[in-house]
């Protein structure tokens, strides 16, 4: 593993840095515009053609595909690689901003379920950020003496961490997964603890008695920490039109 902040925006790292920058800025701009549209302010309006609401995931898919093709054609050469990185960053940001809508095949953008999109974007930003900083689990780690940690040995904790993140998502702990991407112990604890009562994990694996325990624990946790977590998510994603509680009421390693 190596950490190269100075080189993140230079040389071969430039396309990755541009992708990260384009992805992050596009998400911020997109959320700002959609909230202005929702509030009826500014020059922006919903894009409707022939009675069909064209979601921004549509141009996002087009940009992602065009950027991917252009990236292969450029074969790492500048400026083609840089331009394709910008296209992919903008396109994937637009797509993932509507991840919950695509997952559920219904317009849940302003619902509590729709905030899953923001959490997925946070996970993506975390992953891209680590890549930009040069964190590479597939290279050898020199400990300063004759002992070296090979890529396989170093990758084992990374794989376990990813499993914990996926377990948090399956248990309905999206905020825990987002925070755990930056602070691994949060994801580890969240993966062990009881699932949210309305999550797919609980519905498939829990008995009625265990579901009742999960619901009781979720209510205690939400009464203590939930308001803070929901305020943060509402600040980023916008206050939802409904106030369902099951999947978004937790903030950390519940």
mmCIF file of N, CA and C in Angstrom, residues 17-114:
data_model
loop_
_atom_site.group_PDB
_atom_site.id
_atom_site.type_symbol
_atom_site.label_atom_id
_atom_site.label_comp_id
_atom_site.label_asym_id
_atom_site.label_seq_id
_atom_site.Cartn_x
_atom_site.Cartn_y
_atom_site.Cartn_z
ATOM 1 N N UNK A 17 -7.998 11.405 -10.937
ATOM 2 C CA UNK A 17 -8.307 12.602 -10.153
ATOM 3 C C UNK A 17 -9.449 13.389 -10.792
ATOM 4 N N UNK A 18 -9.426 13.527 -12.117
ATOM 5 C CA UNK A 18 -10.496 14.235 -12.821
ATOM 6 C C UNK A 18 -11.830 13.498 -12.675
ATOM 7 N N UNK A 19 -11.785 12.164 -12.717
ATOM 8 C CA UNK A 19 -13.012 11.383 -12.532
ATOM 9 C C UNK A 19 -13.594 11.632 -11.143
ATOM 10 N N UNK A 20 -12.733 11.584 -10.128
ATOM 11 C CA UNK A 20 -13.173 11.833 -8.750
ATOM 12 C C UNK A 20 -13.763 13.227 -8.604
ATOM 13 N N UNK A 21 -13.067 14.217 -9.169
ATOM 14 C CA UNK A 21 -13.528 15.607 -9.079
ATOM 15 C C UNK A 21 -14.862 15.784 -9.795
ATOM 16 N N UNK A 22 -14.980 15.227 -11.021
ATOM 17 C CA UNK A 22 -16.212 15.354 -11.794
ATOM 18 C C UNK A 22 -17.369 14.659 -11.097
ATOM 19 N N UNK A 23 -17.117 13.487 -10.537
ATOM 20 C CA UNK A 23 -18.153 12.738 -9.837
ATOM 21 C C UNK A 23 -18.681 13.534 -8.645
ATOM 22 N N UNK A 24 -17.768 14.041 -7.808
ATOM 23 C CA UNK A 24 -18.166 14.749 -6.593
ATOM 24 C C UNK A 24 -18.894 16.052 -6.904
ATOM 25 N N UNK A 25 -18.335 16.847 -7.821
ATOM 26 C CA UNK A 25 -18.956 18.135 -8.145
ATOM 27 C C UNK A 25 -20.313 17.947 -8.820
ATOM 28 N N UNK A 26 -20.414 16.933 -9.686
ATOM 29 C CA UNK A 26 -21.696 16.688 -10.361
ATOM 30 C C UNK A 26 -22.780 16.332 -9.357
ATOM 31 N N UNK A 27 -22.433 15.528 -8.355
ATOM 32 C CA UNK A 27 -23.427 15.173 -7.337
ATOM 33 C C UNK A 27 -23.894 16.413 -6.581
ATOM 34 N N UNK A 28 -22.934 17.270 -6.181
ATOM 35 C CA UNK A 28 -23.308 18.481 -5.450
ATOM 36 C C UNK A 28 -24.190 19.399 -6.300
ATOM 37 N N UNK A 29 -23.817 19.578 -7.563
ATOM 38 C CA UNK A 29 -24.596 20.439 -8.459
ATOM 39 C C UNK A 29 -25.980 19.836 -8.717
ATOM 40 N N UNK A 30 -26.031 18.516 -8.930
ATOM 41 C CA UNK A 30 -27.298 17.853 -9.212
ATOM 42 C C UNK A 30 -28.259 17.982 -8.048
ATOM 43 N N UNK A 31 -27.773 17.734 -6.845
ATOM 44 C CA UNK A 31 -28.640 17.840 -5.665
ATOM 45 C C UNK A 31 -29.099 19.277 -5.452
ATOM 46 N N UNK A 32 -28.225 20.232 -5.742
ATOM 47 C CA UNK A 32 -28.628 21.639 -5.606
ATOM 48 C C UNK A 32 -29.739 21.977 -6.589
ATOM 49 N N UNK A 33 -29.582 21.548 -7.841
ATOM 50 C CA UNK A 33 -30.588 21.843 -8.869
ATOM 51 C C UNK A 33 -31.913 21.156 -8.563
ATOM 52 N N UNK A 34 -31.870 19.878 -8.175
ATOM 53 C CA UNK A 34 -33.125 19.161 -7.903
ATOM 54 C C UNK A 34 -33.859 19.756 -6.704
ATOM 55 N N UNK A 35 -33.115 20.244 -5.732
ATOM 56 C CA UNK A 35 -33.784 20.868 -4.587
ATOM 57 C C UNK A 35 -34.375 22.222 -4.963
ATOM 58 N N UNK A 36 -33.705 22.938 -5.870
ATOM 59 C CA UNK A 36 -34.289 24.191 -6.360
ATOM 60 C C UNK A 36 -35.560 23.918 -7.161
ATOM 61 N N UNK A 37 -35.543 22.862 -7.971
ATOM 62 C CA UNK A 37 -36.741 22.491 -8.736
ATOM 63 C C UNK A 37 -37.871 22.137 -7.793
ATOM 64 N N UNK A 38 -37.559 21.378 -6.774
ATOM 65 C CA UNK A 38 -38.584 20.958 -5.807
ATOM 66 C C UNK A 38 -39.196 22.152 -5.090
ATOM 67 N N UNK A 39 -38.325 23.151 -4.800
ATOM 68 C CA UNK A 39 -38.813 24.334 -4.089
ATOM 69 C C UNK A 39 -39.455 25.354 -5.022
ATOM 70 N N UNK A 40 -39.392 25.096 -6.355
ATOM 71 C CA UNK A 40 -39.972 26.022 -7.316
ATOM 72 C C UNK A 40 -39.171 27.288 -7.477
ATOM 73 N N UNK A 41 -37.880 27.217 -7.238
ATOM 74 C CA UNK A 41 -37.023 28.392 -7.336
ATOM 75 C C UNK A 41 -36.041 28.234 -8.492
ATOM 76 N N UNK A 42 -35.523 29.362 -8.953
ATOM 77 C CA UNK A 42 -34.507 29.333 -9.993
ATOM 78 C C UNK A 42 -35.079 29.055 -11.376
ATOM 79 N N UNK A 43 -34.215 28.994 -12.373
ATOM 80 C CA UNK A 43 -34.655 28.834 -13.764
ATOM 81 C C UNK A 43 -34.911 27.385 -14.154
ATOM 82 N N UNK A 44 -34.621 26.430 -13.262
ATOM 83 C CA UNK A 44 -34.700 25.015 -13.632
ATOM 84 C C UNK A 44 -36.107 24.466 -13.441
ATOM 85 N N UNK A 45 -36.486 23.541 -14.315
ATOM 86 C CA UNK A 45 -37.782 22.869 -14.227
ATOM 87 C C UNK A 45 -37.589 21.399 -14.539
ATOM 88 N N UNK A 46 -38.570 20.574 -14.148
ATOM 89 C CA UNK A 46 -38.516 19.159 -14.474
ATOM 90 C C UNK A 46 -38.487 18.957 -15.988
ATOM 91 N N UNK A 47 -37.680 18.015 -16.445
ATOM 92 C CA UNK A 47 -37.537 17.737 -17.868
ATOM 93 C C UNK A 47 -38.595 16.725 -18.308
ATOM 94 N N UNK A 48 -39.643 17.209 -18.963
ATOM 95 C CA UNK A 48 -40.741 16.356 -19.408
ATOM 96 C C UNK A 48 -40.872 16.473 -20.925
ATOM 97 N N UNK A 49 -40.866 15.339 -21.611
ATOM 98 C CA UNK A 49 -41.007 15.295 -23.063
ATOM 99 C C UNK A 49 -42.119 14.323 -23.426
ATOM 100 N N UNK A 50 -43.163 14.839 -24.068
ATOM 101 C CA UNK A 50 -44.268 13.977 -24.473
ATOM 102 C C UNK A 50 -44.952 13.301 -23.307
ATOM 103 N N UNK A 51 -45.008 13.985 -22.188
ATOM 104 C CA UNK A 51 -45.644 13.418 -21.007
ATOM 105 C C UNK A 51 -44.753 12.468 -20.224
ATOM 106 N N UNK A 52 -43.503 12.268 -20.657
ATOM 107 C CA UNK A 52 -42.572 11.366 -19.979
ATOM 108 C C UNK A 52 -41.543 12.192 -19.221
ATOM 109 N N UNK A 53 -41.409 11.924 -17.935
ATOM 110 C CA UNK A 53 -40.399 12.603 -17.122
ATOM 111 C C UNK A 53 -39.047 11.945 -17.382
ATOM 112 N N UNK A 54 -38.140 12.694 -17.986
ATOM 113 C CA UNK A 54 -36.820 12.169 -18.310
ATOM 114 C C UNK A 54 -35.903 12.404 -17.102
ATOM 115 N N UNK A 55 -35.601 11.342 -16.395
ATOM 116 C CA UNK A 55 -34.737 11.448 -15.216
ATOM 117 C C UNK A 55 -33.294 11.674 -15.642
ATOM 118 N N UNK A 56 -32.519 12.293 -14.748
ATOM 119 C CA UNK A 56 -31.140 12.611 -15.125
ATOM 120 C C UNK A 56 -30.257 11.372 -15.201
ATOM 121 N N UNK A 57 -30.768 10.215 -14.775
ATOM 122 C CA UNK A 57 -30.013 8.975 -14.972
ATOM 123 C C UNK A 57 -29.872 8.643 -16.458
ATOM 124 N N UNK A 58 -30.818 9.119 -17.280
ATOM 125 C CA UNK A 58 -30.776 8.819 -18.721
ATOM 126 C C UNK A 58 -29.553 9.453 -19.387
ATOM 127 N N UNK A 59 -29.364 10.794 -19.281
ATOM 128 C CA UNK A 59 -28.116 11.351 -19.835
ATOM 129 C C UNK A 59 -26.888 10.809 -19.113
ATOM 130 N N UNK A 60 -27.054 10.414 -17.849
ATOM 131 C CA UNK A 60 -25.943 9.831 -17.115
ATOM 132 C C UNK A 60 -25.473 8.521 -17.733
ATOM 133 N N UNK A 61 -26.426 7.672 -18.113
ATOM 134 C CA UNK A 61 -26.082 6.403 -18.757
ATOM 135 C C UNK A 61 -25.383 6.659 -20.091
ATOM 136 N N UNK A 62 -25.906 7.627 -20.850
ATOM 137 C CA UNK A 62 -25.308 7.945 -22.157
ATOM 138 C C UNK A 62 -23.867 8.426 -21.980
ATOM 139 N N UNK A 63 -23.644 9.339 -21.032
ATOM 140 C CA UNK A 63 -22.294 9.859 -20.800
ATOM 141 C C UNK A 63 -21.345 8.756 -20.329
ATOM 142 N N UNK A 64 -21.851 7.869 -19.461
ATOM 143 C CA UNK A 64 -21.008 6.782 -18.956
ATOM 144 C C UNK A 64 -20.579 5.851 -20.084
ATOM 145 N N UNK A 65 -21.535 5.497 -20.948
ATOM 146 C CA UNK A 65 -21.226 4.601 -22.068
ATOM 147 C C UNK A 65 -20.246 5.268 -23.039
ATOM 148 N N UNK A 66 -20.526 6.519 -23.402
ATOM 149 C CA UNK A 66 -19.634 7.239 -24.323
ATOM 150 C C UNK A 66 -18.241 7.374 -23.714
ATOM 151 N N UNK A 67 -18.184 7.720 -22.412
ATOM 152 C CA UNK A 67 -16.894 7.861 -21.750
ATOM 153 C C UNK A 67 -16.123 6.556 -21.695
ATOM 154 N N UNK A 68 -16.837 5.441 -21.457
ATOM 155 C CA UNK A 68 -16.172 4.134 -21.405
ATOM 156 C C UNK A 68 -15.593 3.762 -22.759
ATOM 157 N N UNK A 69 -16.374 3.957 -23.827
ATOM 158 C CA UNK A 69 -15.885 3.666 -25.176
ATOM 159 C C UNK A 69 -14.687 4.554 -25.517
ATOM 160 N N UNK A 70 -14.797 5.849 -25.185
ATOM 161 C CA UNK A 70 -13.711 6.785 -25.483
ATOM 162 C C UNK A 70 -12.454 6.434 -24.698
ATOM 163 N N UNK A 71 -12.636 5.945 -23.459
ATOM 164 C CA UNK A 71 -11.493 5.572 -22.643
ATOM 165 C C UNK A 71 -10.737 4.397 -23.252
ATOM 166 N N UNK A 72 -11.479 3.419 -23.760
ATOM 167 C CA UNK A 72 -10.835 2.272 -24.412
ATOM 168 C C UNK A 72 -10.106 2.728 -25.667
ATOM 169 N N UNK A 73 -10.747 3.611 -26.435
ATOM 170 C CA UNK A 73 -10.130 4.099 -27.671
ATOM 171 C C UNK A 73 -8.882 4.921 -27.384
ATOM 172 N N UNK A 74 -8.905 5.704 -26.296
ATOM 173 C CA UNK A 74 -7.760 6.559 -25.966
ATOM 174 C C UNK A 74 -6.569 5.748 -25.472
ATOM 175 N N UNK A 75 -6.835 4.588 -24.870
ATOM 176 C CA UNK A 75 -5.769 3.697 -24.393
ATOM 177 C C UNK A 75 -4.773 4.426 -23.488
ATOM 178 N N UNK A 76 -5.310 5.282 -22.614
ATOM 179 C CA UNK A 76 -4.473 5.975 -21.642
ATOM 180 C C UNK A 76 -3.790 7.221 -22.146
ATOM 181 N N UNK A 77 -3.941 7.536 -23.435
ATOM 182 C CA UNK A 77 -3.275 8.710 -23.995
ATOM 183 C C UNK A 77 -4.047 9.979 -23.685
ATOM 184 N N UNK A 78 -3.313 11.055 -23.373
ATOM 185 C CA UNK A 78 -3.936 12.356 -23.126
ATOM 186 C C UNK A 78 -4.081 13.106 -24.459
ATOM 187 N N UNK A 79 -5.146 13.903 -24.650
ATOM 188 C CA UNK A 79 -6.178 14.281 -23.689
ATOM 189 C C UNK A 79 -7.395 13.357 -23.696
ATOM 190 N N UNK A 80 -7.397 12.308 -24.543
ATOM 191 C CA UNK A 80 -8.557 11.430 -24.632
ATOM 192 C C UNK A 80 -8.908 10.784 -23.310
ATOM 193 N N UNK A 81 -7.895 10.324 -22.587
ATOM 194 C CA UNK A 81 -8.139 9.675 -21.301
ATOM 195 C C UNK A 81 -8.730 10.653 -20.297
ATOM 196 N N UNK A 82 -8.267 11.909 -20.324
ATOM 197 C CA UNK A 82 -8.768 12.917 -19.394
ATOM 198 C C UNK A 82 -10.224 13.271 -19.693
ATOM 199 N N UNK A 83 -10.529 13.426 -20.979
ATOM 200 C CA UNK A 83 -11.898 13.775 -21.369
ATOM 201 C C UNK A 83 -12.851 12.639 -21.038
ATOM 202 N N UNK A 84 -12.444 11.410 -21.316
ATOM 203 C CA UNK A 84 -13.305 10.271 -21.026
ATOM 204 C C UNK A 84 -13.513 10.111 -19.519
ATOM 205 N N UNK A 85 -12.485 10.434 -18.731
ATOM 206 C CA UNK A 85 -12.617 10.368 -17.272
ATOM 207 C C UNK A 85 -13.668 11.358 -16.777
ATOM 208 N N UNK A 86 -13.667 12.561 -17.351
ATOM 209 C CA UNK A 86 -14.683 13.554 -16.986
ATOM 210 C C UNK A 86 -16.075 13.062 -17.342
ATOM 211 N N UNK A 87 -16.220 12.470 -18.542
ATOM 212 C CA UNK A 87 -17.522 11.970 -18.976
ATOM 213 C C UNK A 87 -18.012 10.850 -18.068
ATOM 214 N N UNK A 88 -17.111 9.932 -17.710
ATOM 215 C CA UNK A 88 -17.497 8.822 -16.836
ATOM 216 C C UNK A 88 -17.854 9.331 -15.443
ATOM 217 N N UNK A 89 -17.075 10.284 -14.930
ATOM 218 C CA UNK A 89 -17.358 10.830 -13.607
ATOM 219 C C UNK A 89 -18.711 11.515 -13.545
ATOM 220 N N UNK A 90 -18.998 12.350 -14.540
ATOM 221 C CA UNK A 90 -20.293 13.044 -14.584
ATOM 222 C C UNK A 90 -21.420 12.038 -14.778
ATOM 223 N N UNK A 91 -21.243 11.095 -15.718
ATOM 224 C CA UNK A 91 -22.293 10.136 -16.024
ATOM 225 C C UNK A 91 -22.635 9.232 -14.864
ATOM 226 N N UNK A 92 -21.627 8.655 -14.220
ATOM 227 C CA UNK A 92 -21.902 7.747 -13.103
ATOM 228 C C UNK A 92 -22.503 8.484 -11.914
ATOM 229 N N UNK A 93 -22.111 9.735 -11.726
ATOM 230 C CA UNK A 93 -22.706 10.520 -10.645
ATOM 231 C C UNK A 93 -24.200 10.730 -10.880
ATOM 232 N N UNK A 94 -24.570 11.045 -12.116
ATOM 233 C CA UNK A 94 -25.982 11.230 -12.442
ATOM 234 C C UNK A 94 -26.765 9.933 -12.268
ATOM 235 N N UNK A 95 -26.146 8.806 -12.627
ATOM 236 C CA UNK A 95 -26.824 7.512 -12.497
ATOM 237 C C UNK A 95 -26.987 7.140 -11.026
ATOM 238 N N UNK A 96 -25.911 7.223 -10.250
ATOM 239 C CA UNK A 96 -25.974 6.807 -8.856
ATOM 240 C C UNK A 96 -26.832 7.744 -8.010
ATOM 241 N N UNK A 97 -26.993 8.989 -8.451
ATOM 242 C CA UNK A 97 -27.891 9.896 -7.730
ATOM 243 C C UNK A 97 -29.334 9.394 -7.780
ATOM 244 N N UNK A 98 -29.634 8.546 -8.746
ATOM 245 C CA UNK A 98 -30.977 7.952 -8.843
ATOM 246 C C UNK A 98 -30.902 6.427 -8.675
ATOM 247 N N UNK A 99 -29.923 5.975 -7.904
ATOM 248 C CA UNK A 99 -29.736 4.542 -7.690
ATOM 249 C C UNK A 99 -30.978 3.901 -7.076
ATOM 250 N N UNK A 100 -31.568 4.560 -6.064
ATOM 251 C CA UNK A 100 -32.737 3.990 -5.393
ATOM 252 C C UNK A 100 -33.913 3.872 -6.360
ATOM 253 N N UNK A 101 -34.057 4.852 -7.239
ATOM 254 C CA UNK A 101 -35.133 4.829 -8.232
ATOM 255 C C UNK A 101 -34.941 3.649 -9.187
ATOM 256 N N UNK A 102 -33.706 3.431 -9.639
ATOM 257 C CA UNK A 102 -33.424 2.326 -10.546
ATOM 258 C C UNK A 102 -33.619 0.991 -9.834
ATOM 259 N N UNK A 103 -33.193 0.913 -8.581
ATOM 260 C CA UNK A 103 -33.300 -0.330 -7.815
ATOM 261 C C UNK A 103 -34.755 -0.730 -7.594
ATOM 262 N N UNK A 104 -35.608 0.235 -7.286
ATOM 263 C CA UNK A 104 -37.007 -0.056 -6.963
ATOM 264 C C UNK A 104 -37.946 0.076 -8.156
ATOM 265 N N UNK A 105 -37.430 0.607 -9.270
ATOM 266 C CA UNK A 105 -38.250 0.810 -10.469
ATOM 267 C C UNK A 105 -39.486 1.651 -10.165
ATOM 268 N N UNK A 106 -39.324 2.628 -9.303
ATOM 269 C CA UNK A 106 -40.375 3.603 -9.021
ATOM 270 C C UNK A 106 -39.720 4.882 -8.522
ATOM 271 N N UNK A 107 -40.437 5.989 -8.655
ATOM 272 C CA UNK A 107 -39.863 7.282 -8.322
ATOM 273 C C UNK A 107 -39.888 7.499 -6.808
ATOM 274 N N UNK A 108 -38.782 7.157 -6.152
ATOM 275 C CA UNK A 108 -38.674 7.323 -4.706
ATOM 276 C C UNK A 108 -37.628 8.398 -4.368
ATOM 277 N N UNK A 109 -37.344 9.269 -5.330
ATOM 278 C CA UNK A 109 -36.244 10.227 -5.181
ATOM 279 C C UNK A 109 -36.371 11.050 -3.904
ATOM 280 N N UNK A 110 -37.591 11.515 -3.593
ATOM 281 C CA UNK A 110 -37.772 12.369 -2.428
ATOM 282 C C UNK A 110 -38.349 11.625 -1.237
ATOM 283 N N UNK A 111 -38.328 10.298 -1.271
ATOM 284 C CA UNK A 111 -38.803 9.514 -0.134
ATOM 285 C C UNK A 111 -37.628 9.133 0.754
ATOM 286 N N UNK A 112 -37.928 8.589 1.928
ATOM 287 C CA UNK A 112 -36.861 8.123 2.812
ATOM 288 C C UNK A 112 -36.054 7.012 2.135
ATOM 289 N N UNK A 113 -36.734 6.151 1.366
ATOM 290 C CA UNK A 113 -36.026 5.090 0.651
ATOM 291 C C UNK A 113 -35.072 5.668 -0.393
ATOM 292 N N UNK A 114 -35.428 6.829 -0.943
ATOM 293 C CA UNK A 114 -34.597 7.449 -1.959
ATOM 294 C C UNK A 114 -33.265 7.929 -1.443
#
